[in-house]
C-alpha positions as a Python dict, from the first residue, in 0.01 Angstrom:
ca = {
    (1, 'M'): (0, 0, 0),
    (2, 'K'): (200, 324, -20),
    (3, 'A'): (523, 136, 56),
    (4, 'F'): (440, -112, -222),
    (5, 'I'): (389, 171, -475),
    (6, 'V'): (718, 333, -372),
    (7, 'L'): (897, -3, -402),
    (8, 'L'): (738, -67, -742),
    (9, 'A'): (844, 279, -864),
    (10, 'F'): (1201, 219, -739),
    (11, 'I'): (1220, -117, -918),
    (12, 'T'): (1079, 31, -1242),
    (13, 'V'): (1325, 322, -1240),
    (14, 'G'): (1611, 85, -1160),
    (15, 'L'): (1522, -146, -1447),
    (16, 'T'): (1482, 142, -1689),
    (17, 'A'): (1808, 301, -1583),
    (18, 'C'): (2017, -12, -1547),
    (19, 'G'): (1827, -275, -1742),
    (20, 'Q'): (2014, -244, -2067),
    (21, 'S'): (2083, -597, -2168),
    (22, 'D'): (2425, -649, -2322),
    (23, 'K'): (2349, -1008, -2404),
    (24, 'P'): (2221, -1079, -2754),
    (25, 'A'): (1910, -1288, -2802),
    (26, 'G'): (2116, -1526, -3016),
    (27, 'P'): (2452, -1554, -3194),
    (28, 'N'): (2525, -1267, -3433),
    (29, 'P'): (2690, -1395, -3752),
    (30, 'Y'): (2701, -1039, -3893),
    (31, 'Y'): (2921, -893, -3617),
    (32, 'S'): (3276, -806, -3725),
    (33, 'R'): (3515, -532, -3612),
    (34, 'T'): (3715, -560, -3935),
    (35, 'D'): (3455, -607, -4212),
    (36, 'T'): (3315, -271, -4323),
    (37, 'Q'): (3114, -406, -4618),
    (38, 'Q'): (2754, -282, -4606),
    (39, 'L'): (2500, -529, -4466),
    (40, 'H'): (2146, -590, -4590),
    (41, 'V'): (1971, -779, -4310),
    (42, 'D'): (1597, -756, -4250),
    (43, 'N'): (1456, -652, -3913),
    (44, 'A'): (1296, -994, -3853),
    (45, 'T'): (1646, -1143, -3856),
    (46, 'W'): (1788, -867, -3633),
    (47, 'K'): (1504, -921, -3385),
    (48, 'K'): (1612, -1283, -3341),
    (49, 'I'): (1976, -1183, -3285),
    (50, 'L'): (1971, -861, -3080),
    (51, 'S'): (1872, -802, -2718),
    (52, 'P'): (1532, -632, -2681),
    (53, 'D'): (1689, -302, -2562),
    (54, 'L'): (1936, -290, -2849),
    (55, 'Y'): (1671, -385, -3104),
    (56, 'A'): (1435, -110, -2982),
    (57, 'V'): (1699, 161, -3018),
    (58, 'A'): (1900, 37, -3316),
    (59, 'R'): (1626, -98, -3538),
    (60, 'E'): (1315, 91, -3418),
    (61, 'G'): (1476, 430, -3346),
    (62, 'A'): (1397, 441, -2975),
    (63, 'T'): (1610, 654, -2742),
    (64, 'E'): (1748, 549, -2407),
    (65, 'R'): (1678, 782, -2115),
    (66, 'A'): (1936, 1055, -2056),
    (67, 'F'): (2203, 984, -1793),
    (68, 'T'): (2126, 609, -1788),
    (69, 'G'): (2355, 468, -2060),
    (70, 'K'): (2681, 303, -1967),
    (71, 'Y'): (2902, 539, -2172),
    (72, 'W'): (2753, 885, -2113),
    (73, 'N'): (3006, 977, -1843),
    (74, 'T'): (3318, 774, -1924),
    (75, 'D'): (3656, 897, -2039),
    (76, 'D'): (3851, 573, -2094),
    (77, 'R'): (4074, 552, -2403),
    (78, 'G'): (3961, 319, -2680),
    (79, 'T'): (3730, 269, -2974),
    (80, 'Y'): (3351, 269, -2994),
    (81, 'Y'): (3194, 16, -3231),
    (82, 'C'): (2839, -40, -3352),
    (83, 'A'): (2685, -282, -3102),
    (84, 'V'): (2480, -439, -3383),
    (85, 'C'): (2747, -514, -3646),
    (86, 'G'): (3089, -420, -3502),
    (87, 'N'): (3154, -130, -3740),
    (88, 'P'): (3424, 103, -3597),
    (89, 'L'): (3247, 435, -3527),
    (90, 'F'): (3432, 671, -3290),
    (91, 'R'): (3763, 705, -3106),
    (92, 'S'): (3756, 816, -2745),
    (93, 'T'): (3980, 1110, -2845),
    (94, 'A'): (3674, 1256, -3025),
    (95, 'K'): (3451, 1213, -2716),
    (96, 'F'): (3369, 1516, -2504),
    (97, 'S'): (3153, 1597, -2204),
    (98, 'S'): (2843, 1772, -2333),
    (99, 'E'): (2639, 1719, -2015),
    (100, 'C'): (2341, 1619, -2233),
    (101, 'G'): (2317, 1273, -2075),
    (102, 'W'): (2435, 1073, -2375),
    (103, 'P'): (2786, 1002, -2502),
    (104, 'S'): (2892, 1284, -2736),
    (105, 'F'): (3159, 1291, -3005),
    (106, 'F'): (3276, 1569, -3239),
    (107, 'Q'): (3360, 1341, -3535),
    (108, 'P'): (3333, 980, -3650),
    (109, 'L'): (3635, 756, -3691),
    (110, 'R'): (3622, 764, -4070),
    (111, 'K'): (3410, 925, -4341),
    (112, 'N'): (3179, 629, -4417),
    (113, 'A'): (3145, 505, -4059),
    (114, 'T'): (2812, 685, -4028),
    (115, 'V'): (2531, 796, -4259),
    (116, 'Y'): (2273, 1067, -4208),
    (117, 'L'): (1898, 1097, -4260),
    (118, 'E'): (1656, 1383, -4206),
    (119, 'D'): (1440, 1321, -3899),
    (120, 'H'): (1121, 1522, -3854),
    (121, 'S'): (980, 1316, -3566),
    (122, 'L'): (863, 1459, -3234),
    (123, 'G'): (789, 1796, -3400),
    (124, 'M'): (1160, 1868, -3450),
    (125, 'D'): (1392, 1893, -3749),
    (126, 'R'): (1702, 1687, -3672),
    (127, 'I'): (1962, 1479, -3848),
    (128, 'E'): (1962, 1111, -3752),
    (129, 'V'): (2295, 928, -3738),
    (130, 'R'): (2299, 565, -3849),
    (131, 'C'): (2572, 306, -3875),
    (132, 'G'): (2727, 313, -4220),
    (133, 'R'): (2751, -66, -4229),
    (134, 'C'): (2419, -199, -4097),
    (135, 'G'): (2197, 110, -4098),
    (136, 'S'): (2117, 90, -3728),
    (137, 'H'): (2003, 401, -3541),
    (138, 'L'): (2282, 546, -3327),
    (139, 'G'): (2149, 890, -3230),
    (140, 'H'): (2145, 1243, -3374),
    (141, 'I'): (2394, 1512, -3476),
    (142, 'F'): (2373, 1876, -3367),
    (143, 'D'): (2570, 2192, -3452),
    (144, 'D'): (2667, 2279, -3093),
    (145, 'G'): (2985, 2075, -3049),
    (146, 'P'): (3344, 2184, -2988),
    (147, 'P'): (3610, 2272, -3247),
    (148, 'P'): (3731, 2160, -3488),
    (149, 'T'): (3395, 2037, -3628),
    (150, 'H'): (3146, 2218, -3401),
    (151, 'K'): (2935, 1902, -3424),
    (152, 'R'): (2787, 1696, -3141),
    (153, 'Y'): (2719, 1335, -3229),
    (154, 'C'): (2473, 1253, -2950),
    (155, 'M'): (2471, 871, -2936),
    (156, 'N'): (2277, 607, -2746),
    (157, 'S'): (2509, 398, -2528),
    (158, 'V'): (2314, 81, -2600),
    (159, 'S'): (2397, 120, -2972),
    (160, 'L'): (2769, 132, -2893),
    (161, 'E'): (3026, -121, -2781),
    (162, 'F'): (3345, 16, -2625),
    (163, 'V'): (3679, -163, -2651),
    (164, 'P'): (3954, -8, -2438),
    (165, 'D'): (4302, 44, -2577),
    (166, 'K'): (4555, -216, -2471),
    (167, 'K'): (4798, -83, -2216),
}
């Protein structure tokens, strides 16, 4: 019985850490890496299109566990897009190692790439970062980043899609 419990715990941790599904539940007609026009799509529609992991974070404001996302410890050159709608969000040149367990950036790609909302959940006062195109939850912003902005955009990997630069 003890071996079964240990095995079950190992499987659960493995699924939680590595179970982020990159595959959408259905085709996403709203995804575009070039269209930056604001979208107005209801959550019932997003739920049919997005994977369960992406929907939970992007549309319900969940947070992936620290040190489990696919981009928290990468340093490849390229661009990070919103995984929900394709909006260009961050360049890898603005990414830095914050050791917080989530990918961190010191500035977005352009002024309207992201929008900000007050977040008083979990007994904290924070600023939530959302996609400027589709309004999906990306993460939070903090004032402990490096120069020149001194900001740390602490993002959920599941909310991001990375496209490497062509060599």
